[in-house]
Short mmCIF file of C-alpha atoms and ligand atoms in Angstrom, two decimals:
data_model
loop_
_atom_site.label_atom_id
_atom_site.label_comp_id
_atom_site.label_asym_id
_atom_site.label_seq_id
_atom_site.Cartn_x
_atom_site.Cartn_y
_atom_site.Cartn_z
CA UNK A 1 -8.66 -3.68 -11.58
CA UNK A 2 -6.87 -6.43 -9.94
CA UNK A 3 -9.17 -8.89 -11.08
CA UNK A 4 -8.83 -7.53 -14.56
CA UNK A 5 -4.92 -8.07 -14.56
CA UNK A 6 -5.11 -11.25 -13.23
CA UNK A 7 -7.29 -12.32 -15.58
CA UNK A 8 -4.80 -10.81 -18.39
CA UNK A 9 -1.69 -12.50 -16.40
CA UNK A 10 -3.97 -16.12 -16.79
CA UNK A 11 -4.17 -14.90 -20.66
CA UNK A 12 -0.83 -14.34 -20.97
CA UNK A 13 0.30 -17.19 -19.08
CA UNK A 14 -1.71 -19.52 -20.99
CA UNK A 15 -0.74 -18.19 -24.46
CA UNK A 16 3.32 -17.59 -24.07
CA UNK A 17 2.65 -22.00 -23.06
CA UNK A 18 1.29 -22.75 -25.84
CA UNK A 19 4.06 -20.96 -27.99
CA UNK A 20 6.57 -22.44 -25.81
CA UNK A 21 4.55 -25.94 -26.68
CA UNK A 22 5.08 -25.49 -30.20
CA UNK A 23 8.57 -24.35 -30.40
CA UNK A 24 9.42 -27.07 -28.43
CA UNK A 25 7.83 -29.80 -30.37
CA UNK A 26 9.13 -28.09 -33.60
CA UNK A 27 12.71 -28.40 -32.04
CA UNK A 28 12.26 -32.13 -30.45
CA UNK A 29 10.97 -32.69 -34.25
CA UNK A 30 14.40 -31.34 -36.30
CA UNK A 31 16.66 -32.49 -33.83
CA UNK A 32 15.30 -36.38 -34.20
CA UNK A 33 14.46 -36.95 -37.70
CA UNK A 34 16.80 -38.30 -40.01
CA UNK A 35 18.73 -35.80 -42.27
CA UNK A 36 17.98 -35.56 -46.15
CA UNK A 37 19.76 -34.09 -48.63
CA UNK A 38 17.93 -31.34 -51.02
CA UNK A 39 18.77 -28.86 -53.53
CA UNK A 40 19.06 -25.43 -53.05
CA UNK A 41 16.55 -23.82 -54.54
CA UNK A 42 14.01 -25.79 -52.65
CA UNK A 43 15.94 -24.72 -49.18
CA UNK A 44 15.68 -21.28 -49.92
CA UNK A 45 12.00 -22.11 -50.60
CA UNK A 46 11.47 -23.81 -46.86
CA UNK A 47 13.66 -20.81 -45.16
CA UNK A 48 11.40 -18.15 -46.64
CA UNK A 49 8.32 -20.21 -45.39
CA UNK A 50 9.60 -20.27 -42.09
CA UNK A 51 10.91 -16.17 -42.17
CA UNK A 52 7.59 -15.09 -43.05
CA UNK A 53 5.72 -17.61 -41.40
CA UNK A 54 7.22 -17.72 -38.25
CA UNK A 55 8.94 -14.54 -37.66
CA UNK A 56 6.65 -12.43 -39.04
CA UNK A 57 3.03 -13.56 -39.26
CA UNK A 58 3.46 -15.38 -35.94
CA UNK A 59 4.72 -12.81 -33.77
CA UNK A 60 2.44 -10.18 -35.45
CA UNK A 61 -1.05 -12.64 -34.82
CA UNK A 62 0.27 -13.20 -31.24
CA UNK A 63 1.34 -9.11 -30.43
CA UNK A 64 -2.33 -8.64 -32.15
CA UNK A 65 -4.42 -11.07 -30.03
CA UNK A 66 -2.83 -10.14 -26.43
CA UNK A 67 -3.83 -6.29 -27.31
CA UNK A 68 -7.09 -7.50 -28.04
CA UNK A 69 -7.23 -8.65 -24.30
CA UNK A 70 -4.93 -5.75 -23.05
CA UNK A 71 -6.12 -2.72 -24.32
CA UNK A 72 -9.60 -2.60 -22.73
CA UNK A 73 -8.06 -3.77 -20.01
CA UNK A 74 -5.85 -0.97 -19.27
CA UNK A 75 -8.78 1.29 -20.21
CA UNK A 76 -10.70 -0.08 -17.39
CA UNK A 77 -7.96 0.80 -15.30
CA UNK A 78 -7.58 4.43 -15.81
CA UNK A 79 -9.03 6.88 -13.21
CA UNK A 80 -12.05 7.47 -15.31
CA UNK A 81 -14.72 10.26 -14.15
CA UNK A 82 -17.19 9.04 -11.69
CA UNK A 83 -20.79 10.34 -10.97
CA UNK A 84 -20.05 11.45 -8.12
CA UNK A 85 -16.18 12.14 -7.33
CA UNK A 86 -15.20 9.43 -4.92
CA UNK A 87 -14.02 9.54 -1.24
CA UNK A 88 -10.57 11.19 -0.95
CA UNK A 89 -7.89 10.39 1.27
CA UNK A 90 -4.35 11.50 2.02
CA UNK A 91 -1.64 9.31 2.65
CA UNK A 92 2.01 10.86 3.10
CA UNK A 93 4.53 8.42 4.03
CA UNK A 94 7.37 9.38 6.81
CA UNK A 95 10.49 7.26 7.93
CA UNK A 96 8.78 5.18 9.32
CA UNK A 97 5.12 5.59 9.91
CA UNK A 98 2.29 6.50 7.72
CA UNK A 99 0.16 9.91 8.20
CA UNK A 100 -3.63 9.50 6.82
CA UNK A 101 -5.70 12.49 6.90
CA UNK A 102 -9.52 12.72 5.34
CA UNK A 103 -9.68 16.49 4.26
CA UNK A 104 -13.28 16.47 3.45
CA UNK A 105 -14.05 15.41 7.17
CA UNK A 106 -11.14 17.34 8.75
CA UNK A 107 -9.98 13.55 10.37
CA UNK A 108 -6.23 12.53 10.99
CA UNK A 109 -5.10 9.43 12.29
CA UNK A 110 -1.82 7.41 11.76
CA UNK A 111 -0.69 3.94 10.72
CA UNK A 112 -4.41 2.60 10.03
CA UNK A 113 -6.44 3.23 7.02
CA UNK A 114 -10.17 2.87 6.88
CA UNK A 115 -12.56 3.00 4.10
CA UNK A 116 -16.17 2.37 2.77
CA UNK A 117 -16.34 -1.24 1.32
CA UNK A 118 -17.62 -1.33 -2.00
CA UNK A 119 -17.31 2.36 -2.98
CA UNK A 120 -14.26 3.41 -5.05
CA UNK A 121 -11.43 5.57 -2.80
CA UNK A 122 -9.12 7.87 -4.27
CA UNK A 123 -5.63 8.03 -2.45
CA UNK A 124 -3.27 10.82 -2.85
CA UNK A 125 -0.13 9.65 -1.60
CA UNK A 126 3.07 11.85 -0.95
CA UNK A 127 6.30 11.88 1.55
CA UNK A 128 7.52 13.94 3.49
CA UNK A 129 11.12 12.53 3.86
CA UNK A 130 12.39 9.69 1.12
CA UNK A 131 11.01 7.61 -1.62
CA UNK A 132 8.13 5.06 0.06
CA UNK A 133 5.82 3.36 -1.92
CA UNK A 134 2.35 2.77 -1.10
CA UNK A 135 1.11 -1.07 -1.10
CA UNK A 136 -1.84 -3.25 0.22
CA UNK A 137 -1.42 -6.37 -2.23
CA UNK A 138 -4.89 -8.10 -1.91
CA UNK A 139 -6.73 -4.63 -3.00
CA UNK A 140 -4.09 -4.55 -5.37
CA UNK A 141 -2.28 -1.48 -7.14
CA UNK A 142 0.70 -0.41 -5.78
CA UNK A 143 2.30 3.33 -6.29
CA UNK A 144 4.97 5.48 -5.42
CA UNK A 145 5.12 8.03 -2.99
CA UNK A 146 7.40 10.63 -3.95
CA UNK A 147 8.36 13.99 -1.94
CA UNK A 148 7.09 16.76 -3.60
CA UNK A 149 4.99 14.83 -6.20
CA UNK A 150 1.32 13.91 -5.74
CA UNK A 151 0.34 10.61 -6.71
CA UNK A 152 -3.45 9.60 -6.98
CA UNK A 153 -4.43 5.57 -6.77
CA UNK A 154 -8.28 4.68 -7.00
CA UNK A 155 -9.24 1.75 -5.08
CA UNK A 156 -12.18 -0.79 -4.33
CA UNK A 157 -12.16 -3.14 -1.37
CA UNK A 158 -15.10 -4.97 -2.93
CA UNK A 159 -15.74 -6.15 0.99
CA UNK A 160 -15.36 -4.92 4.46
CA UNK A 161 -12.12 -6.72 5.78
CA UNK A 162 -9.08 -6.30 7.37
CA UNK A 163 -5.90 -5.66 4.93
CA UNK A 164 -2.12 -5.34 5.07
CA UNK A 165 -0.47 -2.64 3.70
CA UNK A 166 2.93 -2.48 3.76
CA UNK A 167 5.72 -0.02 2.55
CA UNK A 168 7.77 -1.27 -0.25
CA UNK A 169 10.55 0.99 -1.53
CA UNK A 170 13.57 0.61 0.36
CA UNK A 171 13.29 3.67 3.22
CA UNK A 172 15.91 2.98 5.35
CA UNK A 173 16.85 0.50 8.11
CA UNK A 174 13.10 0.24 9.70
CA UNK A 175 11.38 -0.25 6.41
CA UNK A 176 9.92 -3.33 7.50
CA UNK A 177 8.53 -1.88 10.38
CA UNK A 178 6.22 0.60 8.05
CA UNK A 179 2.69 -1.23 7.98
CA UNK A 180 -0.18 0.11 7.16
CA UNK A 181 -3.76 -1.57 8.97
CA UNK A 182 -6.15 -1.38 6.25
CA UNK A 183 -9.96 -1.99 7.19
CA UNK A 184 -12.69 -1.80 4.85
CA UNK A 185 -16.09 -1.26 6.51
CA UNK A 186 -19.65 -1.17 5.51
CA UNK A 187 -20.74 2.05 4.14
CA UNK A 188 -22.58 3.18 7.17
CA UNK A 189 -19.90 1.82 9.71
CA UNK A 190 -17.30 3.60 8.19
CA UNK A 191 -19.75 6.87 8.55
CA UNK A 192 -19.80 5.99 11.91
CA UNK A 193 -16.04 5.82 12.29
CA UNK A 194 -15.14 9.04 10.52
CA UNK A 195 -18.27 11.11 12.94
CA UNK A 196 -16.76 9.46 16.12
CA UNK A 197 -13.33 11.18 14.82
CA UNK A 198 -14.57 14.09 13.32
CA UNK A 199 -14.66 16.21 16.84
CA UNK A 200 -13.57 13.87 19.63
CA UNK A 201 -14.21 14.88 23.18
CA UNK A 202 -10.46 14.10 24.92
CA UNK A 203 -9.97 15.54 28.00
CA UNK A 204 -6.02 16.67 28.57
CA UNK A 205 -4.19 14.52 30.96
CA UNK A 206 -4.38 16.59 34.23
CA UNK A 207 -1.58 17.62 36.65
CA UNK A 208 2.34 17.52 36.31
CA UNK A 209 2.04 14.29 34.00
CA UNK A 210 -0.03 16.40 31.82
CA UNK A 211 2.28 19.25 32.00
CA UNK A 212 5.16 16.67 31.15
CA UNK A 213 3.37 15.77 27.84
CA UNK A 214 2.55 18.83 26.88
CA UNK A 215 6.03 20.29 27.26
CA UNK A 216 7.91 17.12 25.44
CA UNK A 217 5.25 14.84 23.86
CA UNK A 218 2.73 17.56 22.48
CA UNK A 219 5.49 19.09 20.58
CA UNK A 220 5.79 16.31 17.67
CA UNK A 221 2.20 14.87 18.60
CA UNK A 222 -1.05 16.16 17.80
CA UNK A 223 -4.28 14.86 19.95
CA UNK A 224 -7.09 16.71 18.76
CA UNK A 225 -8.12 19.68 21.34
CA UNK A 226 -4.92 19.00 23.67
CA UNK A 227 -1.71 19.63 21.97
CA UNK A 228 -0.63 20.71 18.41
CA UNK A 229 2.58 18.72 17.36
CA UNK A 230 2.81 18.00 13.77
CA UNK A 231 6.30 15.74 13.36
CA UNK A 232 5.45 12.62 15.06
CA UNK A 233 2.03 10.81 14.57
CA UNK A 234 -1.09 12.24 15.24
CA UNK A 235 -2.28 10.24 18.83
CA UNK A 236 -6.10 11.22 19.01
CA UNK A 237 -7.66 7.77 18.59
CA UNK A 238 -3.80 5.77 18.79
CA UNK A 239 -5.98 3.60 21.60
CA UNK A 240 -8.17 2.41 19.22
CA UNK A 241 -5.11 0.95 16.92
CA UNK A 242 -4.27 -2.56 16.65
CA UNK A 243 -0.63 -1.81 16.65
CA UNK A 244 2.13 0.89 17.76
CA UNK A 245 4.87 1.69 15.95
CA UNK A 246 3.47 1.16 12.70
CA UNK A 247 3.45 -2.85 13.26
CA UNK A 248 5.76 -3.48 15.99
CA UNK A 249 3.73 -4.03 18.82
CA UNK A 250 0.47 -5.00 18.76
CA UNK A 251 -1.48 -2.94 21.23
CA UNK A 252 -2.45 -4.83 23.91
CA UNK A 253 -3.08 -3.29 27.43
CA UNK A 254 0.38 -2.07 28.66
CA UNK A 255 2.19 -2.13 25.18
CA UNK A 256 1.76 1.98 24.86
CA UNK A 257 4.14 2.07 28.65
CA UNK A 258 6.35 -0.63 26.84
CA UNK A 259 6.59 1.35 23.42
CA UNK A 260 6.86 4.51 25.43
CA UNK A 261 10.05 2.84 27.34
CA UNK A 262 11.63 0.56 24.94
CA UNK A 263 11.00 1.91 21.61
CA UNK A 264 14.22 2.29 20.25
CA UNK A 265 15.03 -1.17 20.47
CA UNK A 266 11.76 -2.19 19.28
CA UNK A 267 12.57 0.47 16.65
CA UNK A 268 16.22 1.40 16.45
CA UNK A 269 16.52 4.83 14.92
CA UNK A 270 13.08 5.70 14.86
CA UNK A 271 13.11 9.79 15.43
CA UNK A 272 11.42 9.84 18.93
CA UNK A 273 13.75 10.32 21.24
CA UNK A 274 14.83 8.70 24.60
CA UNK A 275 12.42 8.90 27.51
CA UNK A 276 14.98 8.06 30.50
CA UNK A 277 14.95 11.38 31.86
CA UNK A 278 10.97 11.60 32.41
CA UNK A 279 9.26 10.87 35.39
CA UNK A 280 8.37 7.00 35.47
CA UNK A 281 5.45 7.90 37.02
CA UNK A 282 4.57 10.52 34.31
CA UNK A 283 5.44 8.12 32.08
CA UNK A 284 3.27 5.55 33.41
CA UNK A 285 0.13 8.01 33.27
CA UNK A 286 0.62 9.48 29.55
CA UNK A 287 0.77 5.65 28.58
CA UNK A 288 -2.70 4.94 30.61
CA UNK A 289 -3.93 8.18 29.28
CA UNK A 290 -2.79 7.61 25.55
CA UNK A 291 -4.72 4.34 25.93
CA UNK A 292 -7.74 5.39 26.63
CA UNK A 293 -7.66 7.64 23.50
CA UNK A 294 -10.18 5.27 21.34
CA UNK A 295 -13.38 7.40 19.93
CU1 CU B 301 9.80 1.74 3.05
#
């Protein structure tokens, strides 16, 4: 589809020169040659050529030519039936982070998208706060995602690669910090990813640490088999992201204990709050245990 409306933006491009072209050289022309006197009938003659001619036949050959390129177009770009109905995924955008769940395979995840290369992927996009918008610009298409309304988007990534999505309605003062990892995989590597997800094996964090993130983290946070939370994002493979915080940090070993510690002024007014009064040293272990969290 991208492809497609490039081609029609070349098209476009191309044509609205070559009508600038002429009206230029038409101009250039009446400004510069000398001025001649004629009578009157034969000027209403020449104005009525150039009525019909060039406000009427002109525009109408033009209007008709660029809908000869643009109408099949935009038919192409329709959500037209497939032969088999295509991969669905839900995205539902939250100040600021982005929730992706895969409801035929029961999979959640946050802030990272992955999908089959080469195989369309429907997208049904939502909020649950404000007005995002959903956007990775080299698999083109862009669409709203409006609370209460469910949007649908069909995408290709024509090749396995690594994408950036980004939010890009206005969302409030961490906008920018709403990015979306996008990786397109080989059919059978993406299978692989969504089975290593589909039941993971995590084993809760034991002792008083574990108790600590159970009673405050596991509230918001879901980690599949270990706590429940539903308001913060889910954290059952958030060691195998390349980032935290939705593209703040990227997650290198000891970034989750830096997040964990200093993530509202990575962040400012993100809606996790403060962790001063844990334990540091509970602190420290969620972080090593959140880390090792990569199916
Ligand atoms: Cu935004």
């Amino acid at each position: 589809m991208a492809r497609e409306v490039a081609v029609l933006w070349w098209v476009m491009c191309g044509f609205a020169s070559l009508v600038l072209l002429l009206v230029t050289a038409l101009w250039v022309h009446a400004m510069r040659r000398a001025p001649h006197a004629m009578d009157e009938a034969r000027a209403r003659t020449i104005t009525l050529r150039w009525l019909v001619g060039g406000g009427l036949l002109l525009p109408s050959l033009s209007i008709v030519l660029l809908l000869l390129f643009g109408v099949p177009i935009g038919q192409h770009m329709l959500p037209l039936p497939l032969n088999e109905p295509p991969l669905r995924i839900e995205v539902i955008g939250h100040q600021w982070w982005w929730e992706v769940r895969y409801p035929q395979s029961g999979v959640f995840t946050a802030n990272q998208l992955h999908l089959p290369a080469g195989q369309p992927v429907d997208l049904d996009v939502s909020s649950a706060d404000v007005i995002h918008a959903f956007w990775v610009p080299r698999l083109g298409g862009k669409i709203d995602m409006i609370p209460g309304r469910h949007n649908r988007i069909r995408l290709q990534a024509d090749a396995p690669g690594v994408f950036r999505g980004q939010c890009s309605e206005f969302c409030g003062t961490q906008h920018s910090h709403m990015i979306l990892d996008v990786q397109a995989h080989a059919p059978e590597d993406f299978q692989a990813w969504l089975q290593a997800r589909r039941e993971p094996q995590i084993a809760a964090l034991p002792g008083a640490a574990g108790a600590t993130f159970q009673a405050r983290c596991g509230q918001c946070h879901r980690v599949a088999g270990v706590s429940a939370g539903t308001r913060g994002p889910d954290l059952s493979d958030v060691g195998s992201r390349a980032q935290l915080g939705a593209g703040v940090l990227a997650n290198e070993p000891g970034a989750t204990l830096r997040w964990l510690q200093q993530h509202q002024q990575l962040k400012p007014g993100n809606a996790m709050p403060h962790h001063d009064d844990l334990d540091p040293d509970h602190l420290g272990a969620i972080a090593d245990w959140l880390e090792t969290l990569a199916p």
